[in-house]
Amino acid sequence: ARKAHMQPRQRDAAKEQRAAIAEARRREETGEVKQCNQGKWDFKFDDRPGSLVLDVAVARHLDSSLIDIDVHPHYISVVIKSKTLRLSLPIEVRAGEASAQR
């Protein structure tokens, strides 16, 4: 019994990611849109003519399936490894024309 207690906890990363995304979307639907940076990621905005670029520094070898991005006209929500980065945008954007790249 003691050996089982000392073993590392079994984790399901995919399940944790899905739960974090669902929680973030639930909060957004209920109007709880507050800025947060749970993962303490470095980010910067670059306001170029005709576009707004958000650059978020994530680990180079991070699997893309662990990143979920949701763009709205006044804020952006990024879930990386079950941690939420939610930012108010300095200008209104056209969410339908947004794109993401690594």
Coordinates of N, CA, C and O in Angstrom, one line a residue, residues 13 17-18 21 25 41 56-70 76-83 85 100-102:
A13 N -3.4 14.0 -19.8 CA -3.2 15.3 -20.3 C -4.3 15.8 -21.2 O -4.7 16.9 -21.2
Q17 N -6.7 19.0 -20.7 CA -6.8 20.0 -21.7 C -8.3 20.3 -22.1 O -8.7 21.4 -22.1
R18 N -9.0 19.2 -22.3 CA -10.4 19.3 -22.7 C -11.2 20.0 -21.6 O -12.1 20.9 -21.8
I21 N -10.3 23.8 -21.5 CA -11.0 24.5 -22.6 C -12.5 24.7 -22.3 O -13.0 25.8 -22.5
R25 N -14.4 28.3 -22.0 CA -15.6 28.7 -22.8 C -16.8 28.9 -22.0 O -17.6 29.8 -22.3
W41 N 3.0 33.3 -19.4 CA 3.7 33.3 -20.7 C 4.0 34.8 -21.1 O 3.3 35.7 -20.8
V56 N 2.9 35.1 -28.6 CA 3.0 34.4 -27.3 C 4.1 33.5 -27.4 O 4.2 32.6 -28.3
A57 N 5.0 33.6 -26.5 CA 6.2 32.7 -26.4 C 5.8 31.4 -25.7 O 5.5 31.4 -24.5
V58 N 5.8 30.3 -26.5 CA 5.6 29.0 -25.9 C 6.8 28.1 -26.2 O 7.6 28.4 -27.1
A59 N 6.9 27.0 -25.6 CA 8.0 26.1 -25.8 C 8.1 25.6 -27.2 O 7.0 25.3 -27.8
R60 N 9.3 25.5 -27.8 CA 9.4 25.1 -29.1 C 8.9 23.7 -29.4 O 8.3 23.4 -30.5
H61 N 9.1 22.8 -28.5 CA 8.7 21.4 -28.7 C 7.3 21.0 -28.1 O 7.0 19.9 -28.0
L62 N 6.5 22.1 -27.8 CA 5.2 21.8 -27.3 C 4.3 21.4 -28.4 O 4.2 21.9 -29.5
D63 N 3.5 20.3 -28.2 CA 2.6 19.7 -29.2 C 1.5 20.7 -29.5 O 0.9 21.3 -28.5
S64 N 1.2 21.0 -30.7 CA 0.2 21.9 -31.1 C -1.2 21.5 -30.6 O -2.1 22.4 -30.5
S65 N -1.4 20.2 -30.3 CA -2.8 19.8 -29.8 C -3.0 20.4 -28.4 O -4.1 20.3 -28.0
L66 N -2.0 20.8 -27.8 CA -2.1 21.4 -26.4 C -2.4 22.9 -26.4 O -2.4 23.5 -25.4
I67 N -2.6 23.5 -27.6 CA -2.9 24.9 -27.8 C -4.3 25.1 -28.4 O -4.6 24.5 -29.4
D68 N -5.1 25.9 -27.8 CA -6.5 26.1 -28.3 C -6.6 27.7 -28.3 O -6.4 28.3 -27.2
I69 N -7.1 28.2 -29.4 CA -7.2 29.7 -29.5 C -8.6 30.0 -29.9 O -9.2 29.4 -30.8
D70 N -9.2 31.0 -29.2 CA -10.5 31.5 -29.5 C -10.5 33.0 -29.5 O -10.2 33.7 -28.6
I76 N -9.2 37.9 -26.6 CA -8.7 36.6 -27.2 C -8.4 35.7 -26.0 O -8.0 36.1 -24.9
S77 N -8.8 34.4 -26.2 CA -8.6 33.4 -25.1 C -7.7 32.3 -25.7 O -8.0 31.7 -26.7
V78 N -6.6 32.0 -25.1 CA -5.6 31.0 -25.5 C -5.5 30.0 -24.3 O -5.1 30.4 -23.2
V79 N -5.7 28.7 -24.6 CA -5.5 27.7 -23.6 C -4.3 26.9 -24.0 O -4.3 26.3 -25.0
I80 N -3.2 26.9 -23.2 CA -2.0 26.2 -23.5 C -1.7 25.3 -22.3 O -1.6 25.8 -21.1
K81 N -1.6 24.0 -22.5 CA -1.4 23.0 -21.5 C -2.3 23.2 -20.3 O -1.8 23.3 -19.1
S82 N -3.6 23.4 -20.5 CA -4.6 23.6 -19.5 C -4.5 24.8 -18.7 O -5.1 25.0 -17.6
K83 N -3.7 25.8 -19.1 CA -3.6 27.1 -18.5 C -4.1 28.2 -19.5 O -3.9 28.1 -20.6
L85 N -4.7 32.0 -21.0 CA -4.2 33.3 -21.3 C -5.3 34.0 -21.9 O -5.8 33.7 -23.1
A100 N -3.9 31.9 -36.9 CA -2.9 31.6 -35.9 C -1.8 30.8 -36.6 O -2.1 30.0 -37.5
Q101 N -0.5 31.0 -36.2 CA 0.6 30.2 -36.7 C 1.6 30.0 -35.7 O 1.7 30.8 -34.8
R102 N 2.4 29.0 -35.8 CA 3.5 28.7 -34.9 C 4.8 29.3 -35.4 O 5.0 29.4 -36.6

